[in-house]
Amino acid sequence: MSAAVQPPVQPVVRVRGLVRHFTLKGVLNGIDLDILPGEFVALLGRSGSGKSTLLRAIADLDHEAQGSGELEVPERLSVVFQDARLLPWKRVLDNVLLGIEGRDARVRGLTALEEVGLAGREQAWPHELSGGEQARVALARSLVREPALLLADEPFGALDALTRIRMHALIRRLQAIHRPAILLVTHDVDEAIELADRIVILADGVIESDIRVELPADSDARLRRFAEVRATLLAALGVQVAVAPSI
Amino acid sequence: MSQLTISAPRSILHSVRRAAIEPASPIDPAPDAPTLVRSTQRGHNRLGLGKADRRGWLVGPALLLIYWAAGSATDFIDPRILPAPWTTVHTAIGLIADGRLPANLLVSLVRVVEGVAIGTVVGVVLALIAGLSLVGGYIFDSLMQLKRAIPVLAVIPFFILWFGIGEVMKESIIVLAVVTPVYLQTHNALRGIDLRYVELAETTRLSQWQFLRHIVLPGALPGFLLGFRFAVLWAWLALVVVEQFNATSGIGYMINLAEIYAQTDVMLVGVVTYAVMGAGSEALVRVLEGRLLGWRRTLAA
């Protein structure tokens, strides 16, 4: 594919008519989705809506599934799982550099660890780290591959509330530096609004709504927009809220 | 020692104070309910066993030794049935001094070391073939599972038929005893690799070789070491058996010879040597395990 012929903003992910069936769980009934380079998309939906199925299809982890449709996905793709999924028999740096060889590998690994705030812990064993630190190693392992697309399946789901807030700040800072497109699967509406440029809601295996967040910088306007998006999302997710939150 | 004491006066104070603050509480406990005062020094969970003494394992052997010594000293134990501990020690020193024990021990040790080395290599190679390829599994796994059900003792007549009664037969039996646990545990570990790590390998685009080197083999190491530990123990057990067959050297030979001359003290030294060597080599493997599996240290501790 030559870049000169293509229009300037070519989506990094192109999904067309994606259908997936499993014998037991998870169904997608025709998904169309484009993700632009550097775009942060959050995928929301109730459990069983197919959001993890879509992520696993894009990550090419659904060999057991039947289905059809078109998928265009970048070569440089990284996945952050819900569990940090570190290899317990490898030290932190070797976990980050899993499968990466070459002379500058070590330096790249150390840089990635420094970026996630774990400089000096490269020789630790995974079990010596806290849950938040393990999640940060997993993030470093993804970023050291300089992905064009980062897929994250509820990466903060197992963390406590305070650690989550710190991880939100970290992932925003890292995205500003590395500019990967990010597809974040989450069930946390506030997390989605806080982090994403765009929120896609899945329901029964189809895209139910596609909302741009566009939080203003000014803090009052930001809170107002936050509440507005939140109400829209909750309505789309079918959650009844008796009284609008007063801010 | 009880850590709970019942203190009645304090409980009365308690209820008086509560009554003053919330006088109308209808679910107030009875005023004479005992209060539990906990000691601040807490040794262990109330229902747990508590912390084990590191030298506690010595108690059983020490009791046995005391019983043996007391029985021998009072002629309760006939020295023709079981020689006294001091006789045994004296005999052992004599056997070491005249070189009979070291020479025979060396022969036995060589048999075990060679048998363990060959058996471990064969077991690991078979486990890799059967664990990492479907066809290999079809060919070898059911055979190995069948072999597991055949006691080593039962095949000795065949091995004598095939290999004679010399060293080859003896070491083949030890190899056979070693192969089984090494194969079973290693194969099990190789096939039991966590699917989550397979997904990780796919998303990090590992090659087949990188997947083996970074995930499958290190992940199977604990299983292999467990099998190896069994194997070392089994090798000594197999040795005891094969050294009963026409041996002209080795600890078993020493025992057999002593049996002919009714030297119970020499026989006993031989048996104790087996025990010490078996337990000692297993302890050595444990040390090796601790070194190789450093990443698991806190789980075991």
Coordinates of C-alpha atoms in Angstrom, one line a residue:
Chain A
M1 CA 0.0 0.0 0.0
S2 CA 1.7 3.3 -1.0
A3 CA 0.9 6.2 1.3
A4 CA 1.2 8.8 -1.5
V5 CA -1.9 7.6 -3.3
Q6 CA -4.1 7.3 -0.2
P7 CA -6.0 10.1 1.4
P8 CA -4.1 11.7 4.3
V9 CA -6.1 10.2 7.2
Q10 CA -6.2 6.5 6.5
P11 CA -7.8 4.5 9.3
V12 CA -5.4 2.2 11.1
V13 CA -8.1 -0.3 11.8
R14 CA -10.9 -1.1 9.3
V15 CA -13.6 -3.5 10.2
R16 CA -16.4 -4.3 7.7
G17 CA -19.3 -6.6 8.3
L18 CA -17.6 -8.6 11.0
V19 CA -19.6 -11.6 12.1
R20 CA -18.4 -14.0 14.8
H21 CA -20.1 -17.0 16.3
F22 CA -19.0 -19.3 19.1
T23 CA -20.6 -22.5 20.2
L24 CA -20.8 -21.2 23.8
K25 CA -20.5 -17.4 24.1
G26 CA -20.0 -14.1 22.4
V27 CA -21.6 -13.1 19.1
L28 CA -20.9 -10.3 16.7
N29 CA -23.6 -9.6 14.1
G30 CA -22.0 -7.4 11.5
I31 CA -19.6 -4.7 12.9
D32 CA -18.3 -1.8 10.9
L33 CA -15.6 0.2 12.7
D34 CA -12.8 2.6 11.6
I35 CA -10.1 3.7 14.0
L36 CA -7.9 6.6 13.0
P37 CA -4.2 6.8 13.8
G38 CA -3.6 8.1 17.3
E39 CA -7.3 7.9 18.1
F40 CA -8.4 6.7 21.6
V41 CA -11.5 4.7 21.3
A42 CA -13.3 3.1 24.3
L43 CA -15.6 0.2 23.7
L44 CA -18.4 0.1 26.2
G45 CA -21.2 -2.4 26.6
R46 CA -22.9 -4.7 29.1
S47 CA -21.3 -8.0 29.8
G48 CA -22.1 -10.4 26.9
S49 CA -22.5 -7.5 24.4
G50 CA -19.5 -8.8 22.4
K51 CA -16.9 -6.2 23.3
S52 CA -14.2 -8.6 24.3
T53 CA -15.1 -10.7 21.2
L54 CA -14.5 -7.7 19.0
L55 CA -11.2 -7.0 20.6
R56 CA -10.1 -10.6 20.4
A57 CA -11.1 -10.7 16.7
I58 CA -9.0 -7.6 16.0
A59 CA -6.1 -9.1 18.0
D60 CA -6.4 -12.4 16.0
L61 CA -7.0 -14.4 19.1
D62 CA -10.2 -16.0 18.1
H63 CA -9.1 -19.0 16.2
E64 CA -11.9 -21.1 17.6
A65 CA -14.6 -18.7 16.2
Q66 CA -16.7 -19.1 13.1
G67 CA -17.5 -16.0 11.1
S68 CA -17.0 -13.7 8.2
G69 CA -16.2 -10.1 7.4
E70 CA -13.2 -8.0 6.6
L71 CA -10.5 -6.9 9.0
E72 CA -7.6 -4.6 8.3
V73 CA -5.3 -4.3 11.2
P74 CA -1.8 -2.9 11.5
E75 CA 1.2 -5.2 11.7
R76 CA 2.5 -3.5 14.8
L77 CA -0.2 -4.3 17.3
S78 CA 0.1 -4.9 21.1
V79 CA -2.4 -6.3 23.5
V80 CA -2.7 -5.4 27.2
F81 CA -4.7 -8.1 29.0
Q82 CA -6.8 -7.7 32.1
D83 CA -4.3 -9.7 34.1
A84 CA -0.8 -8.3 33.7
R85 CA 0.1 -11.7 32.3
L86 CA 3.8 -11.5 33.2
L87 CA 5.9 -14.6 33.0
P88 CA 6.7 -15.5 36.6
W89 CA 10.1 -17.0 35.6
K90 CA 11.4 -13.9 33.9
R91 CA 12.6 -10.8 35.6
V92 CA 10.8 -7.5 34.9
L93 CA 13.2 -6.4 32.1
D94 CA 13.1 -9.8 30.4
N95 CA 9.3 -9.7 30.5
V96 CA 9.3 -6.3 28.8
L97 CA 11.7 -7.5 26.1
L98 CA 9.8 -10.9 25.5
G99 CA 10.6 -11.8 21.9
I100 CA 12.6 -8.7 21.2
E101 CA 16.2 -9.3 20.2
G102 CA 19.0 -7.1 18.9
R103 CA 21.7 -4.9 20.3
D104 CA 19.6 -1.9 21.4
A105 CA 16.9 -4.1 23.0
R106 CA 18.1 -3.6 26.5
V107 CA 18.2 0.2 26.2
R108 CA 14.7 0.2 24.7
G109 CA 13.5 -1.9 27.5
L110 CA 15.0 0.3 30.2
T111 CA 13.6 3.4 28.5
A112 CA 10.1 1.8 28.5
L113 CA 10.4 0.9 32.2
E114 CA 11.5 4.4 33.0
E115 CA 8.5 5.8 31.1
V116 CA 6.1 3.8 33.2
G117 CA 7.9 4.9 36.4
L118 CA 9.7 1.6 37.2
A119 CA 13.3 2.6 36.6
G120 CA 15.5 0.5 38.9
R121 CA 13.1 -2.4 39.2
E122 CA 14.2 -4.1 36.0
Q123 CA 15.8 -7.0 38.0
A124 CA 12.8 -7.7 40.2
W125 CA 10.7 -10.8 39.9
P126 CA 7.0 -10.2 38.9
H127 CA 5.8 -11.6 42.2
E128 CA 7.7 -8.9 44.1
L129 CA 5.6 -6.2 42.4
S130 CA 2.3 -4.8 43.5
G131 CA -0.8 -5.2 41.2
G132 CA -0.3 -1.6 39.9
E133 CA 3.4 -2.1 39.2
Q134 CA 2.6 -5.4 37.3
A135 CA 0.1 -3.5 35.2
R136 CA 2.7 -0.9 34.4
V137 CA 5.2 -3.6 33.4
A138 CA 2.5 -5.0 31.0
L139 CA 2.1 -1.5 29.6
A140 CA 5.9 -1.1 29.1
R141 CA 5.9 -4.6 27.4
S142 CA 3.3 -3.3 24.9
L143 CA 4.9 0.2 24.3
V144 CA 8.4 -1.1 23.7
R145 CA 7.0 -2.7 20.5
E146 CA 6.0 0.9 19.3
P147 CA 2.5 -0.3 18.3
A148 CA 0.4 1.5 15.8
L149 CA -2.6 0.0 17.6
L150 CA -2.8 -0.8 21.3
L151 CA -5.6 -3.2 22.3
A152 CA -6.5 -3.1 26.0
D153 CA -9.0 -5.5 27.5
E154 CA -10.1 -4.0 30.8
P155 CA -6.5 -3.5 31.8
F156 CA -7.4 -1.7 35.0
G157 CA -10.2 -3.9 36.0
A158 CA -8.3 -5.7 38.8
L159 CA -6.8 -2.6 40.3
D160 CA -7.9 -0.6 43.3
A161 CA -9.5 2.8 42.7
L162 CA -6.5 4.9 43.6
T163 CA -4.2 2.9 41.4
R164 CA -6.6 3.2 38.5
I165 CA -6.6 7.0 38.7
R166 CA -2.8 6.9 38.5
M167 CA -2.9 4.4 35.6
H168 CA -5.3 6.8 33.8
A169 CA -2.9 9.6 34.0
L170 CA 0.0 7.4 32.9
I171 CA -1.8 6.0 29.9
R172 CA -2.8 9.5 28.7
R173 CA 0.8 10.7 29.1
L174 CA 2.1 7.6 27.2
Q175 CA -0.4 8.1 24.4
A176 CA 0.7 11.7 24.0
I177 CA 4.3 10.5 23.6
H178 CA 3.9 7.5 21.4
R179 CA 0.6 8.3 19.6
P180 CA -0.7 4.8 19.1
A181 CA -4.3 4.3 18.3
I182 CA -5.9 2.7 21.3
L183 CA -9.0 0.5 21.6
L184 CA -9.9 0.1 25.3
V185 CA -12.5 -2.3 26.3
T186 CA -14.1 -1.3 29.6
H187 CA -17.3 -1.5 31.6
D188 CA -16.5 1.7 33.5
V189 CA -18.4 4.6 32.0
D190 CA -16.4 7.3 33.8
E191 CA -13.1 5.7 32.8
A192 CA -14.3 5.7 29.2
I193 CA -15.2 9.4 29.3
E194 CA -12.0 10.3 31.1
L195 CA -9.7 8.6 28.7
A196 CA -11.3 8.3 25.2
D197 CA -11.7 10.6 22.3
R198 CA -14.6 8.5 21.1
I199 CA -16.8 6.0 22.8
V200 CA -18.4 3.1 20.9
I201 CA -21.3 1.2 22.6
L202 CA -21.9 -2.4 21.7
A203 CA -25.2 -4.1 22.3
D204 CA -26.2 -7.6 21.1
G205 CA -23.2 -7.8 18.8
V206 CA -23.9 -4.6 16.8
I207 CA -22.7 -1.0 17.3
E208 CA -25.5 0.8 19.1
S209 CA -23.9 4.3 19.3
D210 CA -20.7 6.1 18.5
I211 CA -20.1 9.2 20.5
R212 CA -17.3 11.8 20.4
V213 CA -16.4 12.9 23.9
E214 CA -14.6 16.2 23.2
L215 CA -14.0 17.4 26.8
P216 CA -13.2 21.1 26.9
A217 CA -10.1 22.2 28.7
D218 CA -11.9 24.8 30.9
S219 CA -12.9 23.0 34.1
D220 CA -16.5 24.1 34.4
A221 CA -17.3 23.4 30.8
R222 CA -15.5 20.1 31.2
L223 CA -17.6 19.0 34.1
R224 CA -20.8 19.9 32.2
R225 CA -19.7 18.0 29.1
F226 CA -18.7 15.1 31.3
A227 CA -22.2 14.9 32.8
E228 CA -23.8 15.3 29.4
V229 CA -21.8 12.4 27.9
R230 CA -22.3 10.3 31.0
A231 CA -26.1 10.7 30.7
T232 CA -26.1 9.9 27.0
L233 CA -24.0 6.8 27.6
L234 CA -26.1 5.6 30.5
A235 CA -29.2 6.0 28.5
A236 CA -27.7 4.1 25.6
L237 CA -26.7 1.4 28.0
G238 CA -30.2 1.2 29.3
V239 CA -29.4 2.4 32.8
Q240 CA -32.2 4.3 34.5
V241 CA -30.9 7.3 36.4
A242 CA -33.6 8.9 38.5
V243 CA -32.1 12.3 39.0
A244 CA -29.4 13.9 36.9
P245 CA -26.2 14.2 39.0
S246 CA -25.9 17.7 40.3
I247 CA -22.4 19.1 40.0
Chain B
M1 CA -1.5 -21.7 77.3
S2 CA -4.8 -19.9 76.9
Q3 CA -4.7 -16.4 75.4
L4 CA -8.3 -15.7 76.4
T5 CA -9.2 -14.6 79.9
I6 CA -12.6 -13.8 81.2
S7 CA -12.8 -10.6 83.1
A8 CA -16.1 -10.0 84.7
P9 CA -15.5 -6.5 86.3
R10 CA -14.6 -5.0 83.0
S11 CA -17.7 -6.2 81.4
I12 CA -19.8 -4.5 84.0
L13 CA -18.0 -1.2 83.4
H14 CA -18.6 -1.6 79.8
S15 CA -22.3 -2.1 80.0
V16 CA -22.7 0.7 82.5
R17 CA -21.0 3.1 80.2
R18 CA -23.0 2.0 77.2
A19 CA -26.2 2.3 79.1
A20 CA -25.3 5.9 79.9
I21 CA -24.8 6.8 76.3
E22 CA -27.7 5.0 74.7
P23 CA -30.1 4.3 77.4
A24 CA -33.0 3.0 75.3
S25 CA -31.1 0.5 73.2
P26 CA -33.4 -2.6 73.2
I27 CA -30.8 -5.0 71.8
D28 CA -28.2 -4.3 74.5
P29 CA -26.5 -7.5 75.5
A30 CA -27.1 -8.9 78.9
P31 CA -25.2 -6.8 81.5
D32 CA -23.3 -9.8 82.8
A33 CA -22.0 -11.0 79.4
P34 CA -18.4 -11.9 79.7
T35 CA -15.8 -9.7 77.9
L36 CA -13.0 -11.4 76.0
V37 CA -9.7 -9.7 76.7
R38 CA -7.2 -10.6 74.1
S39 CA -3.5 -10.9 74.9
T40 CA -1.5 -8.6 72.6
Q41 CA 1.1 -11.4 72.0
R42 CA -0.4 -13.5 69.4
G43 CA 1.5 -16.6 68.5
H44 CA -0.6 -18.0 65.7
N45 CA -4.2 -18.3 64.5
R46 CA -6.5 -19.7 67.1
L47 CA -7.3 -22.7 65.0
G48 CA -4.0 -23.1 63.1
L49 CA -1.2 -25.5 64.0
G50 CA 1.2 -22.7 64.8
K51 CA 4.7 -22.3 63.6
A52 CA 6.7 -25.5 63.2
D53 CA 10.1 -25.9 64.8
R54 CA 12.8 -26.2 62.2
R55 CA 14.5 -29.1 64.0
G56 CA 11.2 -30.8 64.7
W57 CA 11.8 -33.6 62.2
L58 CA 14.6 -35.0 64.4
V59 CA 12.1 -36.0 67.1
G60 CA 10.9 -39.2 65.5
P61 CA 14.4 -40.6 64.6
A62 CA 15.7 -39.5 68.1
L63 CA 12.9 -41.4 69.8
L64 CA 13.6 -44.5 67.7
L65 CA 17.3 -44.3 68.5
I66 CA 16.5 -44.0 72.2
Y67 CA 14.2 -47.0 72.1
W68 CA 16.9 -49.0 70.1
A69 CA 19.7 -48.0 72.5
A70 CA 17.7 -48.7 75.6
G71 CA 16.4 -52.1 74.2
S72 CA 20.0 -53.2 73.3
A73 CA 21.4 -52.1 76.7
T74 CA 18.8 -54.0 78.7
D75 CA 19.1 -57.1 76.4
F76 CA 15.4 -56.5 75.5
I77 CA 16.6 -56.6 71.9
D78 CA 18.6 -59.7 71.0
P79 CA 21.9 -58.6 69.3
R80 CA 21.5 -61.5 66.9
I81 CA 18.2 -60.0 65.7
L82 CA 19.4 -56.4 65.7
P83 CA 22.9 -55.3 66.8
A84 CA 23.2 -52.4 69.2
P85 CA 23.7 -48.9 67.9
W86 CA 27.3 -48.8 69.3
T87 CA 28.1 -52.1 67.6
T88 CA 26.8 -50.8 64.3
V89 CA 28.8 -47.6 64.6
H90 CA 31.9 -49.6 65.5
T91 CA 31.4 -51.9 62.5
A92 CA 30.8 -49.0 60.2
I93 CA 34.1 -47.4 61.4
G94 CA 35.8 -50.7 60.8
L95 CA 34.3 -51.1 57.3
I96 CA 35.4 -47.6 56.4
A97 CA 38.9 -48.2 57.7
D98 CA 39.5 -51.4 55.8
G99 CA 38.1 -49.8 52.6
R100 CA 35.2 -52.3 52.1
L101 CA 32.4 -49.7 52.6
P102 CA 34.0 -46.9 50.5
A103 CA 34.8 -49.3 47.6
N104 CA 31.3 -50.9 47.5
L105 CA 29.7 -47.5 48.0
L106 CA 31.6 -46.1 45.0
V107 CA 30.4 -49.0 42.8
S108 CA 26.8 -48.5 43.8
L109 CA 27.1 -44.7 43.4
V110 CA 28.5 -45.1 39.9
R111 CA 25.5 -47.4 39.0
V112 CA 23.0 -44.8 40.3
V113 CA 24.7 -41.8 38.8
E114 CA 24.9 -43.4 35.4
G115 CA 21.4 -44.8 35.6
V116 CA 20.0 -41.4 36.6
A117 CA 22.0 -39.6 33.9
I118 CA 20.9 -41.9 31.1
G119 CA 17.3 -42.3 32.4
T120 CA 16.9 -38.5 32.7
V121 CA 18.1 -37.8 29.2
V122 CA 15.8 -40.6 27.8
G123 CA 12.8 -39.4 29.9
V124 CA 13.2 -35.8 28.9
V125 CA 13.7 -36.5 25.2
L126 CA 10.6 -38.8 25.1
A127 CA 8.6 -36.1 27.0
L128 CA 9.7 -33.4 24.6
I129 CA 8.8 -35.6 21.6
A130 CA 5.4 -36.6 23.1
G131 CA 4.7 -33.3 24.7
L132 CA 5.5 -31.0 21.8
S133 CA 4.1 -32.9 18.8
L134 CA 0.8 -34.6 18.4
V135 CA 2.3 -37.5 16.4
G136 CA 4.9 -38.0 19.1
G137 CA 2.2 -38.1 21.7
Y138 CA 0.2 -40.7 19.7
I139 CA 3.3 -42.9 19.5
F140 CA 4.9 -42.6 22.9
D141 CA 2.4 -41.3 25.4
S142 CA 0.1 -44.4 25.7
L143 CA 3.1 -46.7 25.8
M144 CA 4.6 -44.7 28.7
Q145 CA 1.3 -44.6 30.5
L146 CA 1.1 -48.4 30.2
K147 CA 4.7 -48.8 31.3
R148 CA 3.9 -46.8 34.4
A149 CA 1.6 -49.6 35.5
I150 CA 4.3 -52.3 35.2
P151 CA 6.5 -52.7 38.3
V152 CA 10.2 -52.7 37.5
L153 CA 10.5 -55.9 39.5
A154 CA 8.3 -57.7 37.0
V155 CA 10.6 -57.0 34.0
I156 CA 13.8 -58.1 35.7
P157 CA 13.6 -61.7 34.3
F158 CA 13.3 -60.4 30.8
F159 CA 16.2 -58.0 31.3
I160 CA 18.3 -60.9 32.6
L161 CA 17.3 -62.8 29.4
W162 CA 18.2 -59.9 27.1
F163 CA 21.2 -58.4 28.8
G164 CA 22.6 -61.1 31.0
I165 CA 23.3 -60.7 34.7
G166 CA 26.1 -58.1 34.4
E167 CA 26.3 -54.4 34.7
V168 CA 24.2 -53.7 31.6
M169 CA 21.2 -55.4 33.1
K170 CA 21.6 -53.6 36.4
E171 CA 21.9 -50.2 34.9
S172 CA 19.1 -50.8 32.4
I173 CA 16.8 -51.5 35.3
I174 CA 17.8 -48.3 37.1
V175 CA 17.4 -46.4 33.8
L176 CA 13.9 -47.9 33.4
A177 CA 13.0 -46.8 37.0
V178 CA 14.3 -43.3 36.3
V179 CA 12.6 -42.8 32.9
T180 CA 9.1 -43.1 34.1
P181 CA 8.8 -40.3 36.7
V182 CA 10.9 -38.0 34.6
Y183 CA 8.8 -38.6 31.5
L184 CA 5.4 -38.4 33.3
Q185 CA 6.1 -35.1 35.2
T186 CA 7.8 -33.4 32.3
H187 CA 5.2 -34.4 29.7
N188 CA 2.5 -33.3 32.1
A189 CA 4.1 -29.9 32.5
L190 CA 4.7 -29.4 28.8
R191 CA 1.1 -30.2 27.9
G192 CA -0.2 -28.1 30.9
I193 CA 1.2 -24.8 29.7
D194 CA -1.3 -22.0 30.6
L195 CA -3.3 -21.0 27.6
R196 CA -3.0 -17.4 28.7
Y197 CA 0.7 -17.6 28.0
V198 CA 0.0 -19.0 24.6
E199 CA -2.1 -16.0 23.8
L200 CA 0.7 -13.7 25.1
A201 CA 3.2 -15.5 22.8
E202 CA 0.8 -15.0 19.9
T203 CA 0.3 -11.3 20.5
T204 CA 4.0 -10.6 21.0
R205 CA 4.6 -12.5 17.8
L206 CA 7.0 -15.0 19.2
S207 CA 8.5 -17.5 16.7
Q208 CA 8.1 -21.2 17.4
W209 CA 11.6 -21.4 18.9
Q210 CA 11.2 -18.3 21.0
F211 CA 7.9 -19.7 22.3
L212 CA 9.6 -22.9 23.3
R213 CA 12.6 -21.2 24.9
H214 CA 10.9 -18.4 26.8
I215 CA 7.5 -20.0 27.7
V216 CA 7.2 -23.7 27.3
L217 CA 10.6 -24.9 28.6
P218 CA 10.8 -22.6 31.7
G219 CA 7.2 -23.3 32.4
A220 CA 7.8 -27.0 32.4
L221 CA 10.9 -26.8 34.6
P222 CA 9.1 -27.2 37.9
G223 CA 7.4 -30.3 36.6
F224 CA 10.7 -31.8 35.4
L225 CA 12.4 -31.1 38.7
L226 CA 9.6 -32.8 40.6
G227 CA 10.0 -35.9 38.3
F228 CA 13.7 -35.7 38.7
R229 CA 13.4 -35.8 42.5
F230 CA 11.2 -38.9 42.3
A231 CA 13.7 -40.4 39.8
V232 CA 16.7 -40.0 42.1
L233 CA 14.8 -41.7 45.0
W234 CA 13.6 -44.5 42.7
A235 CA 17.1 -45.1 41.3
W236 CA 18.3 -46.0 44.8
L237 CA 15.3 -48.3 45.3
A238 CA 16.0 -50.0 42.0
L239 CA 19.6 -50.4 43.0
V240 CA 18.6 -52.3 46.1
V241 CA 16.7 -54.7 43.9
V242 CA 19.3 -55.3 41.2
E243 CA 22.2 -55.7 43.6
Q244 CA 20.5 -58.8 44.9
F245 CA 21.2 -60.4 41.5
N246 CA 24.6 -62.0 41.2
A247 CA 26.4 -58.8 42.2
T248 CA 30.1 -59.1 42.9
S249 CA 30.5 -55.5 44.3
G250 CA 28.3 -52.8 45.6
I251 CA 26.4 -52.2 48.8
G252 CA 23.9 -54.9 48.0
Y253 CA 26.7 -57.4 47.5
M254 CA 28.1 -56.3 50.9
I255 CA 24.7 -57.0 52.5
N256 CA 24.3 -60.4 50.7
L257 CA 27.7 -61.5 51.8
A258 CA 27.1 -60.5 55.4
E259 CA 23.8 -62.4 55.2
I260 CA 25.6 -65.6 54.4
Y261 CA 27.9 -65.2 57.5
A262 CA 25.0 -63.9 59.6
Q263 CA 26.8 -60.6 60.2
T264 CA 23.7 -58.6 61.1
D265 CA 25.8 -55.5 62.0
V266 CA 27.3 -55.3 58.5
M267 CA 23.9 -55.8 57.0
L268 CA 22.6 -53.0 59.1
V269 CA 25.4 -50.7 58.0
G270 CA 24.5 -51.5 54.4
V271 CA 20.8 -50.6 55.0
V272 CA 21.7 -47.4 56.8
T273 CA 24.0 -46.5 53.9
Y274 CA 21.1 -46.9 51.4
A275 CA 18.9 -44.7 53.6
V276 CA 21.6 -42.0 53.9
M277 CA 22.4 -42.0 50.2
G278 CA 18.8 -42.0 49.1
A279 CA 17.7 -39.2 51.4
G280 CA 20.9 -37.3 50.9
S281 CA 20.7 -37.3 47.1
E282 CA 17.1 -36.2 47.3
A283 CA 18.1 -33.3 49.6
L284 CA 20.7 -32.4 47.0
V285 CA 18.0 -32.2 44.3
R286 CA 15.9 -30.0 46.6
V287 CA 18.8 -27.6 46.8
L288 CA 19.1 -27.6 43.0
E289 CA 15.4 -27.0 42.8
G290 CA 15.6 -24.0 45.1
R291 CA 18.4 -22.5 42.9
L292 CA 16.7 -23.0 39.6
L293 CA 13.2 -21.9 40.8
G294 CA 14.3 -18.8 42.5
W295 CA 11.4 -17.0 41.0
R296 CA 9.0 -19.1 43.1
R297 CA 10.8 -18.6 46.4
T298 CA 8.2 -16.6 48.2
L299 CA 5.4 -19.0 47.2
A300 CA 7.2 -21.8 49.0
A301 CA 8.2 -19.8 52.0

